[in-house]
Coordinates of C-alpha atoms in Angstrom, one line a residue:
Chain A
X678 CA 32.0 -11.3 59.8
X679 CA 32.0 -11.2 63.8
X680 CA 32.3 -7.4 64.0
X681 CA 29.4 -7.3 61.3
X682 CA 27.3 -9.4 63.3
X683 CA 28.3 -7.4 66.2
X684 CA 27.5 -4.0 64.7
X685 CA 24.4 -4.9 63.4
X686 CA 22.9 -6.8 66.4
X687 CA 23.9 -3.8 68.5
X688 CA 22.2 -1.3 66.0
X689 CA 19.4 -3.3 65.6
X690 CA 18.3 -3.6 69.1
X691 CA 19.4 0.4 69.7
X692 CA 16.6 1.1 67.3
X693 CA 13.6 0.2 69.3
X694 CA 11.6 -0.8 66.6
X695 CA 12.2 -4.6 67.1
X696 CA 10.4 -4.0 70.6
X697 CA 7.6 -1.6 68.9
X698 CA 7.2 -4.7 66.8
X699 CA 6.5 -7.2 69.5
X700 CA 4.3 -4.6 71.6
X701 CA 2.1 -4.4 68.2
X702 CA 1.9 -8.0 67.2
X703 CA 0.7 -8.7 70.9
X704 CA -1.9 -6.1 70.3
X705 CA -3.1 -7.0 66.7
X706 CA -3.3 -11.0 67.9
X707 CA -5.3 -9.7 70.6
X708 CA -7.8 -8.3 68.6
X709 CA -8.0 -11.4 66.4
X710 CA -8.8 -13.0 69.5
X711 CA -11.4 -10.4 70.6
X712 CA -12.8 -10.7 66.9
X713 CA -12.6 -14.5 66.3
X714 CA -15.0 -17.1 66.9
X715 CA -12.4 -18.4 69.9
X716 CA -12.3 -22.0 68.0
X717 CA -9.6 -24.5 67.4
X718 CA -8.6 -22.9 64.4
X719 CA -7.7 -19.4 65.2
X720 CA -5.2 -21.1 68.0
X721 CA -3.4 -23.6 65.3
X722 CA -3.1 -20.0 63.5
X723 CA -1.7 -18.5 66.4
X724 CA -4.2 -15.9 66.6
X725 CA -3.6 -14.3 62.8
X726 CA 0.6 -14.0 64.2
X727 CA 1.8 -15.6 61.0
X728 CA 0.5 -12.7 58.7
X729 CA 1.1 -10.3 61.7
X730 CA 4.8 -11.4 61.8
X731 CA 5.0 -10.8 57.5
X732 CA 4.1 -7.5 58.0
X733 CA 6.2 -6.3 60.7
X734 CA 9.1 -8.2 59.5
X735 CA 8.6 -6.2 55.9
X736 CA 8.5 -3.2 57.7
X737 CA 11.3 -3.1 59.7
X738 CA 13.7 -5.1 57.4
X739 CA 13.5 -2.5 54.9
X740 CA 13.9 0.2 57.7
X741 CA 17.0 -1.9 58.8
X742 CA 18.7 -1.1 55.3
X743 CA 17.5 1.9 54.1
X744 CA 18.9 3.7 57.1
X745 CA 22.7 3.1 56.1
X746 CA 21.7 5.2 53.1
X747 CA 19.7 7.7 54.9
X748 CA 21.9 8.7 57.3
X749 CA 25.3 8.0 55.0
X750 CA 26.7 5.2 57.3
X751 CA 26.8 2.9 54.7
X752 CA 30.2 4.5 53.7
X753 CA 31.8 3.6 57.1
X754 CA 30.1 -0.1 57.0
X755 CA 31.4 -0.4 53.4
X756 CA 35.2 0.5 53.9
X757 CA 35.6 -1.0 57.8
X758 CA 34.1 -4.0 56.1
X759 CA 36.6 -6.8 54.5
X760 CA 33.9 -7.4 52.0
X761 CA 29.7 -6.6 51.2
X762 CA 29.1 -10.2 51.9
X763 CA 29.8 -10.0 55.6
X764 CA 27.3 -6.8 55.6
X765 CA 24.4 -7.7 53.3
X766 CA 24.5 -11.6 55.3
X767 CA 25.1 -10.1 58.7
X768 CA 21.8 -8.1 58.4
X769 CA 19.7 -11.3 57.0
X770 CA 21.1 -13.0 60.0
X771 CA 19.8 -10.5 62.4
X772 CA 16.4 -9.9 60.7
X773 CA 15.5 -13.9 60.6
X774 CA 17.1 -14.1 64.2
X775 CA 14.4 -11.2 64.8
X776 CA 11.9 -13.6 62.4
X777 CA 12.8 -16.7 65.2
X778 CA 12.2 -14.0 68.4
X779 CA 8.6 -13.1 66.9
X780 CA 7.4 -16.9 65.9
X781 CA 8.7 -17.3 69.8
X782 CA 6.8 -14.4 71.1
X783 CA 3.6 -15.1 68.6
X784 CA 3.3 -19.0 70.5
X785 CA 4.0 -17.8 74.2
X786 CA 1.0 -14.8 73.3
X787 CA -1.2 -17.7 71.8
X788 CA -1.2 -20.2 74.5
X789 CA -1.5 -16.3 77.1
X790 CA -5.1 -15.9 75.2
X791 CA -6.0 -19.4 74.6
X792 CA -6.0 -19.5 78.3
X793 CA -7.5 -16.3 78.8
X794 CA -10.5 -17.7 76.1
X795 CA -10.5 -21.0 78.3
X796 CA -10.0 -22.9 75.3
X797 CA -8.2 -26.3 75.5
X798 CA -4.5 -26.4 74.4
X799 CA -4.3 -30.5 73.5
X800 CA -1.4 -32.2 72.0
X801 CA -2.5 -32.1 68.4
X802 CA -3.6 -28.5 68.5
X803 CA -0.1 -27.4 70.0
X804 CA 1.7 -29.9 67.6
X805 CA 0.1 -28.0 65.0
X806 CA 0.8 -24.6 66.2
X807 CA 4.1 -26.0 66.3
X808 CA 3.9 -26.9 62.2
X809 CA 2.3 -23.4 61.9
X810 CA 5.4 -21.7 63.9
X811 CA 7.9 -23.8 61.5
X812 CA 6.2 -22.5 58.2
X813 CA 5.7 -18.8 59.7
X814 CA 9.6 -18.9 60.5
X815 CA 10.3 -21.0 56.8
X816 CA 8.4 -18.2 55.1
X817 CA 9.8 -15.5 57.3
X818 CA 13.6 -16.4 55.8
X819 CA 11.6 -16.1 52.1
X820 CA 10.0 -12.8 53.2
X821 CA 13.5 -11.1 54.8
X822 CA 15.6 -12.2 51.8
X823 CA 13.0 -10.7 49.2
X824 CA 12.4 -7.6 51.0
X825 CA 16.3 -6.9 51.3
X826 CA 16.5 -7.9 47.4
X827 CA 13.3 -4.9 46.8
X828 CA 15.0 -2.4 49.0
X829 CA 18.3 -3.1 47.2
X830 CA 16.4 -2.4 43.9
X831 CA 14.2 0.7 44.5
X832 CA 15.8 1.9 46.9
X833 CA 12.4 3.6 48.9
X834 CA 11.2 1.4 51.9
X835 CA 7.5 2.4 51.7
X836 CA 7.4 0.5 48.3
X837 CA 8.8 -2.2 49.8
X838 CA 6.3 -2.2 52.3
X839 CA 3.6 -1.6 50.1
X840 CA 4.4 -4.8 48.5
X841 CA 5.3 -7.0 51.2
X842 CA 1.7 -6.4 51.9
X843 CA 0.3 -7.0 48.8
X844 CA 2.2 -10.5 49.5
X845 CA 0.8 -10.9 53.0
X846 CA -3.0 -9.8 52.2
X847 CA -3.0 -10.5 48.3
X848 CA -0.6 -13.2 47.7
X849 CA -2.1 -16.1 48.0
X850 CA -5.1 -15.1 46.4
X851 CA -3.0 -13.9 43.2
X852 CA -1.5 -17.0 42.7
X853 CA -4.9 -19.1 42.5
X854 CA -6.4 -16.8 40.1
X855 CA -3.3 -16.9 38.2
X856 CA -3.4 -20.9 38.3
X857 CA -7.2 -20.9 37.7
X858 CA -6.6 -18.6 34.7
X859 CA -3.4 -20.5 33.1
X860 CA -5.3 -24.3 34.1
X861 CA -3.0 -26.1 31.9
X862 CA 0.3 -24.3 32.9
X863 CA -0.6 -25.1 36.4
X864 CA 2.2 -27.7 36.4
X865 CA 4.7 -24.7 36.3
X866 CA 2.7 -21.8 37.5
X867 CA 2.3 -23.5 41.1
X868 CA 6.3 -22.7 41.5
X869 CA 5.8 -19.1 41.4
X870 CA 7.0 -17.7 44.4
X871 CA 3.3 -16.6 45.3
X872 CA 2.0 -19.8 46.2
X873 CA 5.1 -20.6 48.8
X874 CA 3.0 -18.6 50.9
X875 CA 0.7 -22.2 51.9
X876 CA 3.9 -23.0 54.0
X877 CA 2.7 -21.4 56.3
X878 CA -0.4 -23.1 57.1
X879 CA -0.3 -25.9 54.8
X880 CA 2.5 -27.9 57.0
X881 CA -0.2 -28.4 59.9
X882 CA -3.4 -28.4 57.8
X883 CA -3.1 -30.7 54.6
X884 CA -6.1 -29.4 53.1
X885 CA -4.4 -26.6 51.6
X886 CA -3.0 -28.6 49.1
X887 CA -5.8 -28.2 46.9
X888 CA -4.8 -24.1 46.6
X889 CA -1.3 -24.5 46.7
X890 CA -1.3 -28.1 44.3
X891 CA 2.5 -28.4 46.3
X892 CA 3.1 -31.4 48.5
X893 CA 4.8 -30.2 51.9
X894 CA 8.3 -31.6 50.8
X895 CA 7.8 -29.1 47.3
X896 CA 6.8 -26.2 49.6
X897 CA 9.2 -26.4 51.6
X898 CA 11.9 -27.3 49.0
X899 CA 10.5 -24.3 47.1
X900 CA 10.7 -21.3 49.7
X901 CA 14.1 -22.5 50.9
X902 CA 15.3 -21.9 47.0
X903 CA 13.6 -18.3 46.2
X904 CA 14.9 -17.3 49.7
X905 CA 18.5 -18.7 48.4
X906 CA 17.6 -17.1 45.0
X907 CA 16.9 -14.0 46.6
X908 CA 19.9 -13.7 48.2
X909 CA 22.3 -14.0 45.8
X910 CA 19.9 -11.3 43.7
X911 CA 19.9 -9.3 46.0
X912 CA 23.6 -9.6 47.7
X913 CA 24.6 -9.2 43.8
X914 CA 22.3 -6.0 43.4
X915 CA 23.4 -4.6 46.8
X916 CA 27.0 -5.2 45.7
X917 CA 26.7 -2.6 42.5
X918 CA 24.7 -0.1 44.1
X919 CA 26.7 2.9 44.3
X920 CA 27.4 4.9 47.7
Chain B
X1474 CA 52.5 4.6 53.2
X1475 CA 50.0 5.1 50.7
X1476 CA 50.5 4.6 46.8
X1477 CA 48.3 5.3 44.4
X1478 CA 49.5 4.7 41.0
X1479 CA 47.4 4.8 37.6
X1480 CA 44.0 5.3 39.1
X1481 CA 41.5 6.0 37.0
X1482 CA 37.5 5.8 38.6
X1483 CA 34.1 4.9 36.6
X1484 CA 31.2 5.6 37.7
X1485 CA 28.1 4.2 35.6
X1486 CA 30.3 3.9 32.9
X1487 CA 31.8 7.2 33.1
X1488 CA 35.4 8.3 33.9
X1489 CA 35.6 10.6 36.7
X1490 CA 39.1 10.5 37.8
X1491 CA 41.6 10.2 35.1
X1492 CA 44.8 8.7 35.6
X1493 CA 45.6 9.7 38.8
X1494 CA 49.2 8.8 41.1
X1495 CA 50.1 10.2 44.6
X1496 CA 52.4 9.1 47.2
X1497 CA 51.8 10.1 50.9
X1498 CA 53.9 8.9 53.3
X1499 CA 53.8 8.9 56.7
X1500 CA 52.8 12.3 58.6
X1501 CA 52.2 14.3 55.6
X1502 CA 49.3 16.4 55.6
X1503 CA 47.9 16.3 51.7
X1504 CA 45.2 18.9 50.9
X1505 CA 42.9 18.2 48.4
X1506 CA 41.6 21.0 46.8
X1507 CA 39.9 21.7 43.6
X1508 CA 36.7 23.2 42.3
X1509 CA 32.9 21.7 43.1
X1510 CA 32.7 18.7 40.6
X1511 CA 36.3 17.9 40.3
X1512 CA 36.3 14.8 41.4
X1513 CA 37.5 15.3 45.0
X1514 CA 35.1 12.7 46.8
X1515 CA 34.4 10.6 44.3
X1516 CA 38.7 10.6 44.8
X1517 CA 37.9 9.9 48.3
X1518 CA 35.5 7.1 47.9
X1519 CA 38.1 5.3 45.6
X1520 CA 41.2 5.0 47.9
X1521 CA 38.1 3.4 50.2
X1522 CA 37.6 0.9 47.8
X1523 CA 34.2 2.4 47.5
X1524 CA 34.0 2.1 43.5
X1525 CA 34.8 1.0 40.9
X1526 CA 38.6 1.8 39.1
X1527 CA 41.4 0.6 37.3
X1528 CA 45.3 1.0 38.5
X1529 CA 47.0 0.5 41.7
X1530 CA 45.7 1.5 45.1
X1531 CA 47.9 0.1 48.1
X1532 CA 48.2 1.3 51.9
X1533 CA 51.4 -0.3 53.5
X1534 CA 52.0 -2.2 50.0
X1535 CA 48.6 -3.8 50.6
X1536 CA 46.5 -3.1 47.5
X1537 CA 43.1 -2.0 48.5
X1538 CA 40.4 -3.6 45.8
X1539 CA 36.7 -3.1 45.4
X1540 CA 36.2 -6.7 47.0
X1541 CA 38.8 -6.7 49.4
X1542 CA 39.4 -4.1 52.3
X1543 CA 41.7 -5.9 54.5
X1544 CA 44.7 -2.9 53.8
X1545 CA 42.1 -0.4 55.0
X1546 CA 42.1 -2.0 58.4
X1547 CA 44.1 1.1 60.0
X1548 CA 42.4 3.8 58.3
X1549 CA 39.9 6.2 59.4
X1550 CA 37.6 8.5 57.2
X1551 CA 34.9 10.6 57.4
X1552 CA 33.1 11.1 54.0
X1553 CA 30.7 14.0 52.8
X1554 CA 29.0 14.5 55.7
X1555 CA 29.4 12.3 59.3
X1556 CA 28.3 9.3 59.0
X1557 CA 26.4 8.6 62.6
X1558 CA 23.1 6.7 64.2
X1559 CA 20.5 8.9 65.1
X1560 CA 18.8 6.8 67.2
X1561 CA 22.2 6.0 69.1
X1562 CA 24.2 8.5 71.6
X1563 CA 27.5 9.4 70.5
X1564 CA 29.7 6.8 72.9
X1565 CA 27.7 3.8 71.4
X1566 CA 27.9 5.4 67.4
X1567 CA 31.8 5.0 68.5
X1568 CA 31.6 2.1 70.4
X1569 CA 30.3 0.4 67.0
X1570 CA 33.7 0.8 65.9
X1571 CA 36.3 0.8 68.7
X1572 CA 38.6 -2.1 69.3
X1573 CA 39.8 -0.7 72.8
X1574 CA 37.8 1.2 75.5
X1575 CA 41.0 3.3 76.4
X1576 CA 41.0 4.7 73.0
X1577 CA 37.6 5.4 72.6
X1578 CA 37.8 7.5 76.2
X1579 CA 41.8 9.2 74.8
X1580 CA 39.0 10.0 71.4
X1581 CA 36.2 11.9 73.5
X1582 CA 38.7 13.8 75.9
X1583 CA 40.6 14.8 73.0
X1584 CA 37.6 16.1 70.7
X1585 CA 36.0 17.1 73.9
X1586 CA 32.9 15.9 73.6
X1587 CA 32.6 14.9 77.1
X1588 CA 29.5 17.3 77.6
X1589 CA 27.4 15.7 74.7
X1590 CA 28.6 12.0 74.5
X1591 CA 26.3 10.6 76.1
X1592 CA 23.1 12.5 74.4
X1593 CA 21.2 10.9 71.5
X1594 CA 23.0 12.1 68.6
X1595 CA 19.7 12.8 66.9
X1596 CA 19.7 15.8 69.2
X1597 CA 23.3 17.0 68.2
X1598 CA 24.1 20.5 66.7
X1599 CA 26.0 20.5 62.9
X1600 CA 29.6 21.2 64.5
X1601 CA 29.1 18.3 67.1
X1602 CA 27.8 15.5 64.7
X1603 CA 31.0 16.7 63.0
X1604 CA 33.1 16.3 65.9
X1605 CA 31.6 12.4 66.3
X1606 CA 32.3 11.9 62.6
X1607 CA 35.9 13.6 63.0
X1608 CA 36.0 11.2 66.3
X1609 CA 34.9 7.8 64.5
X1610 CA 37.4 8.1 62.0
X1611 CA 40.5 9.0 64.6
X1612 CA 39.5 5.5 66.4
X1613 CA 41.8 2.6 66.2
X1614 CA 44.9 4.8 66.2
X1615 CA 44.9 4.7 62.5
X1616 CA 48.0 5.1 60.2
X1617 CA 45.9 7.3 57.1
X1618 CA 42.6 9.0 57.4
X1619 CA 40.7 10.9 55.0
X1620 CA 38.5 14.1 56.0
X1621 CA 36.2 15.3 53.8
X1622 CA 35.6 19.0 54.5
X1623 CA 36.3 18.2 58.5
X1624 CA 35.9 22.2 59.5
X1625 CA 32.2 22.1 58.3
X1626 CA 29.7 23.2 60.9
X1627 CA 32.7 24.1 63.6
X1628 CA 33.5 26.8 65.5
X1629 CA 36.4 28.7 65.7
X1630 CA 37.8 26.9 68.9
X1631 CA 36.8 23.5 67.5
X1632 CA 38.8 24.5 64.2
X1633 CA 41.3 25.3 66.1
X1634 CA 41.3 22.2 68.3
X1635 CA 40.8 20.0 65.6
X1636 CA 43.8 21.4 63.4
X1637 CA 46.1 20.9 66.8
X1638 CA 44.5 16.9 66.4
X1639 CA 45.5 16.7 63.2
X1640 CA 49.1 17.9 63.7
X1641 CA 49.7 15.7 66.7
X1642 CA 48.1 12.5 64.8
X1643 CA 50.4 13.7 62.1
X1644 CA 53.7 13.8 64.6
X1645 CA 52.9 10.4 65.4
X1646 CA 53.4 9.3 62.0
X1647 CA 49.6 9.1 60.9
X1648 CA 48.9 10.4 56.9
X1649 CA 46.4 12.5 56.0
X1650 CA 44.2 13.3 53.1
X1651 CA 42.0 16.5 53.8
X1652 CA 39.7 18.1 51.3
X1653 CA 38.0 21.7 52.4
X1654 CA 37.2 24.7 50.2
X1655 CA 38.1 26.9 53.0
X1656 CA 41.7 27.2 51.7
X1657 CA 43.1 29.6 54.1
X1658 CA 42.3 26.9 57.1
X1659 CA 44.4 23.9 55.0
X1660 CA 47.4 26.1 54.7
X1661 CA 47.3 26.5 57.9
X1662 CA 47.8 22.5 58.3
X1663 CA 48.8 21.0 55.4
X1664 CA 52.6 19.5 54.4
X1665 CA 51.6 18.8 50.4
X1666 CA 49.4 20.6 48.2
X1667 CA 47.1 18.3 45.5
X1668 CA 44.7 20.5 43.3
X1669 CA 42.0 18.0 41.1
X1670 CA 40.0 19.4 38.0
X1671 CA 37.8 18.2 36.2
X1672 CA 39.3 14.1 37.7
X1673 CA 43.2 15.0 37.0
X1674 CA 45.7 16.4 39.2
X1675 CA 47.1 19.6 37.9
X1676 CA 49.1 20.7 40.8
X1677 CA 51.0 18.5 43.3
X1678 CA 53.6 20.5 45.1
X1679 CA 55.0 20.8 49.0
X1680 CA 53.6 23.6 51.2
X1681 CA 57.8 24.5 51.4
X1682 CA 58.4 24.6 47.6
X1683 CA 54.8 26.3 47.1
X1684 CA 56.0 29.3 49.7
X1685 CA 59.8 29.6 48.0
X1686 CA 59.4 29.9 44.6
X1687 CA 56.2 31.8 44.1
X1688 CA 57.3 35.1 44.8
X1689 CA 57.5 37.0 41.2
X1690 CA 57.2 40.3 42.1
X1691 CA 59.1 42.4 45.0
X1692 CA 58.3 45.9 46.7
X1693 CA 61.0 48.8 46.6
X1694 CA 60.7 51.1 49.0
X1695 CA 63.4 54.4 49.4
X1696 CA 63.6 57.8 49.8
X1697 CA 63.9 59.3 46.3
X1698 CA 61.4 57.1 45.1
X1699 CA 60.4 59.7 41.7
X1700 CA 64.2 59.6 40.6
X1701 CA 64.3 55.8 41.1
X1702 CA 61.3 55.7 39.2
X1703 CA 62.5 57.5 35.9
X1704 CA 66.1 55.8 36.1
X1705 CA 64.3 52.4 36.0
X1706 CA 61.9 53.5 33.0
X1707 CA 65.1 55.2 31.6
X1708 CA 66.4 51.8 31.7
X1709 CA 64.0 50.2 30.7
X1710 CA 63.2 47.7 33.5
X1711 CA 59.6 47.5 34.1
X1712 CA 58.2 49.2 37.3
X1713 CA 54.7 50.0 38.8
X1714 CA 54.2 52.4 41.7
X1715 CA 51.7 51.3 43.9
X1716 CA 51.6 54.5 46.5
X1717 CA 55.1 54.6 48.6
X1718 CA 56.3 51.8 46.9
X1719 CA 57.5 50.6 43.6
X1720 CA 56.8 46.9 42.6
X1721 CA 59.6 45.2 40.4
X1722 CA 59.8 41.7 38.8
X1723 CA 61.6 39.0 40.7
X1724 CA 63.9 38.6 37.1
X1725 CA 64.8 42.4 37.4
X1726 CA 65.7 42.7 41.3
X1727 CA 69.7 42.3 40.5
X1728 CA 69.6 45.2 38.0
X1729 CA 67.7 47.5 40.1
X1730 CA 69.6 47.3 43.1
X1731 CA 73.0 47.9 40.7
X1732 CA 71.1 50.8 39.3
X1733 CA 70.2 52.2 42.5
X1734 CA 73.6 51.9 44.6
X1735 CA 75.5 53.2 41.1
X1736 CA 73.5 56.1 41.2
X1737 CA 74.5 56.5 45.3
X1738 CA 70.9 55.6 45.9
X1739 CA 69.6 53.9 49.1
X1740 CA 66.5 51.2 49.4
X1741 CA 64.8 51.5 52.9
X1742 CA 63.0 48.7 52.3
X1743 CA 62.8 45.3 50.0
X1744 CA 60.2 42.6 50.1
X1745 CA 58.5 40.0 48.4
X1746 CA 55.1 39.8 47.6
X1747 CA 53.0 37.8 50.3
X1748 CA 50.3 35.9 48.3
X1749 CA 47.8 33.4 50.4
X1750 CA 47.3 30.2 49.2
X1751 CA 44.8 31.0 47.1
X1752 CA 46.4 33.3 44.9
X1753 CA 49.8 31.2 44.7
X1754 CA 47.4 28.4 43.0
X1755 CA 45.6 30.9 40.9
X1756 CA 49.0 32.2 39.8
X1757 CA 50.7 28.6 39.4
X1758 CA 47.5 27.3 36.7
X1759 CA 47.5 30.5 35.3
X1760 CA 51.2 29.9 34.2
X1761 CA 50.8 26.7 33.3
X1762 CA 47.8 27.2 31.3
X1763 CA 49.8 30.0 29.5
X1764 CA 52.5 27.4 29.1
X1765 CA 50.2 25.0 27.5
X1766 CA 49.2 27.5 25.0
X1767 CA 52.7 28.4 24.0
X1768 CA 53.1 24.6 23.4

């Protein structure tokens, strides 16, 4: 499990991309900061980095694993491997450590242009940011896990990025039309893994409980389980794929 | 020493390799040869633990399982095509693997790849990338490595270089498994002979047994090569003449040379027929397949 960790840590920062990643969620928070209305709000949010972060982390965590099939060096990884475990886990591990770097990177860039806006940085609004940085990383674990499941599925990263976009942009949105629709399923329907999306702001801004109809506890409860879920899906699924 | 007992591989439900034992013990060279589609990689990929497959499988009297690669800790392999980083140079692609900086250093001196290590790998020629692949499997001074078609891409020297490798890994007591379709470059390395169709192994022999008992046929050379000719036919043992020279069954070599020195005859000259590798095999299934149809 070391070695793996070793291997892929080493790869993973070789790549480049992780630091392309940072560069362009540093620019895209940017322009939400030229393009917001410079209030309160758009600093809890850190500046649009939550959604940012989704989208990068899709991105390059389906890069991440469909290069061992690309380039055939999922051969040498499978047999100097004890087991698939130690790979398919070692990757997650990197890819949320990468999830932790970004949320890191996405509050030091929102208190940068919060100063460069002048706007005031007091306790509640960072203890919120705070709450926002703990649901961005919560749902970045859900979001690493799920992609890794799709990439172990279909096997073609662009669909997997295609759809960890519909998540980030569409998500939410999907799931209240779907409880809206099915009003007296609602009870169930606001488990589906959709709606664990609120995590991410609801944990600093209780009014989103009336979209998500989760307490915090639930939402939290909830993305922790599809992200578990989604490992052992996917792990399993990565484990028959043939090489 | 590697065992390999019963095996027989299924991939999505279908059997590929059928009941398949070898032994290889330590500094044998096996070559693996067979047509496109026998079974050769997939062959390959199973001694990895890379699929799934029923029967034995053990390095060292390890057995080596789907779920559990622990016996595979000392071998090397290098499967298909080499299985690199592009985005990483050659020293860290090895230094992904390498348990010891000396070895990794004894590695790139021996391959010499001294000139190139240090270049993104994305930038490296066919016959280099196969170097590096040849390279990452050498690491860890392992005791069995598989090569899958390791002369791909290479040029002469490096063919050259990397069969001297292969024999000096082999001195050392290291086994190895090589697959290539360039036959004539095996022979020139290889100990035992293993020929797959169609998943089975049809042919298992030593290079030293293959080279003794395949000669059938022997050339006759001698001065009064016409009269020769008609005493043999007059005798009926079976003859051809192929210009200066008459060729003669192995089975009938005895009774010509009797014939000849009865008749105060003289031979200048007596050889065997020197086949390659190639036609040795094609001659060994064709007897066998006559054999089968006799049974």
């Amino acid at each position: 499990m070391r070695n793996n960790l070793y291997q892929e840590m080493k790869k993973f920062w070789y790549q480049k991309k992780p630091l392309w990643g940072i560069l362009i969620l540093f620019i895209l928070m940017y322009y939400s900061l030229v393009t917001s209305h410079h209030n309160e709000r758009d600093v809890i949010q850190l500046f649009g980095a939550s959604q940012w972060t989704l989208i990068i982390l899709v991105t390059i965590s389906s890069a991440f694993m469909t290069m061992e099939y690309r380039d055939n060096t999922i051969v040498t990884m499978l047999y100097k491997s004890s087991n698939r475990f130690n790979i398919y886990f070692s990757k997650i591990i990197v890819l949320v450590l990468y999830s932790v770097l970004l949320s890191f990177c996405g509050v030091i860039f929102t208190i940068l242009e919060a100063a460069f806006s002048h706007q005031l940085l007091t306790v509640n609004v960072l203890r919120a940011l705070l709450f926002n940085t703990f649901g961005t990383l919560l749902y970045s674990v859900f979001i690493v896990t799920l992609s890794l499941l799709l990439i172990s599925l279909v096997k073609i990263d662009a669909i997997v990025i295609v759809i960890g976009l519909m998540l980030g942009f569409l998500g939410a949105t999907f799931s209240n039309i779907l409880m809206s629709l099915f009003h007296t399923w609602s009870r169930a329907i606001r488990w589906n893994p959709l709606n664990m999306i609120y995590v991410i702001n609801q944990l600093s801004d209780p009014k989103y409980f009336k979209y998500s109809s989760l307490s915090n506890l639930e939402l939290v409860l909830g993305t922790v389980s599809y992200a578990i879920i989604f490992l052992i899906i996917g792990y399993w699924t990565f484990k028959k794929r043939l090489v | 020493m590697l065992s390999i007992k019963n095996v027989s591989t299924f991939i999505e439900g279908k059997k590929i390799i059928h009941d398949v034992s070898l032994h290889i013990k330590p500094g044998e060279i096996v070559g693996l040869i067979g047509p496109n589609g026998a079974g050769k990689t997939t062959f390959m990929k199973t001694i990895l633990g890379l699929t799934k497959f029923t029967g034995d499988i053990s390095i060292d009297e390890q057995s080596v399982t789907e779920n559990n690669h622990q016996a595979l800790r000392k071998v090397g392999a290098l499967i298909e095509h080499p299985a690199i980083y592009p985005f990483l140079t050659g020293r860290q692609n090895l230094l992904l693997y390498s348990e010891s900086n000396s070895d990794l250093e004894e590695i790139i001196s021996t391959l010499k790849m001294e000139k190139f290590i240090d270049k993104k790998s994305k930038d490296y020629s066919l016959g280099m990338k196969q170097k590096l692949g040849i390279g990452i499997a050498l690491l860890n001074n392992p005791e069995f490595v598989i090569l899958d078609e390791p002369m791909n891409g290479l040029d002469i020297e490096s063919t050259i270089m990397i069969r001297d490798v292969i024999r000096k890994y082999a001195e050392q007591g290291c086994m190895f498994l090589i697959s290539s379709h360039i036959l004539g470059e095996l022979q020139k390395v290889m100990t035992q002979v293993v020929l797959l169709r169609s998943g089975r192994i049809i042919l298992n022999r030593s290079m030293s047994s293959l080279n003794q008992d395949s000669s059938k046929k022997y050339f006759v050379q001698m001065d009064k090569i016409n009269l020769v000719e008609d005493l043999l036919n007059h005798n009926n043992i079976q003859n051809q003449r192929v210009g200066e020279y008459l060729e003669i069954d192995a089975q009938n070599i005895d009774l010509m040379q009797n014939l000849v020195f009865q008749n105060g005859l003289y031979l200048t000259r007596l050889e065997p027929e020197k086949l390659n590798l190639e036609e040795k095999i094609v001659r060994i299934l064709s007897d066998k397949e006559g054999s089968n149809n006799e049974e």
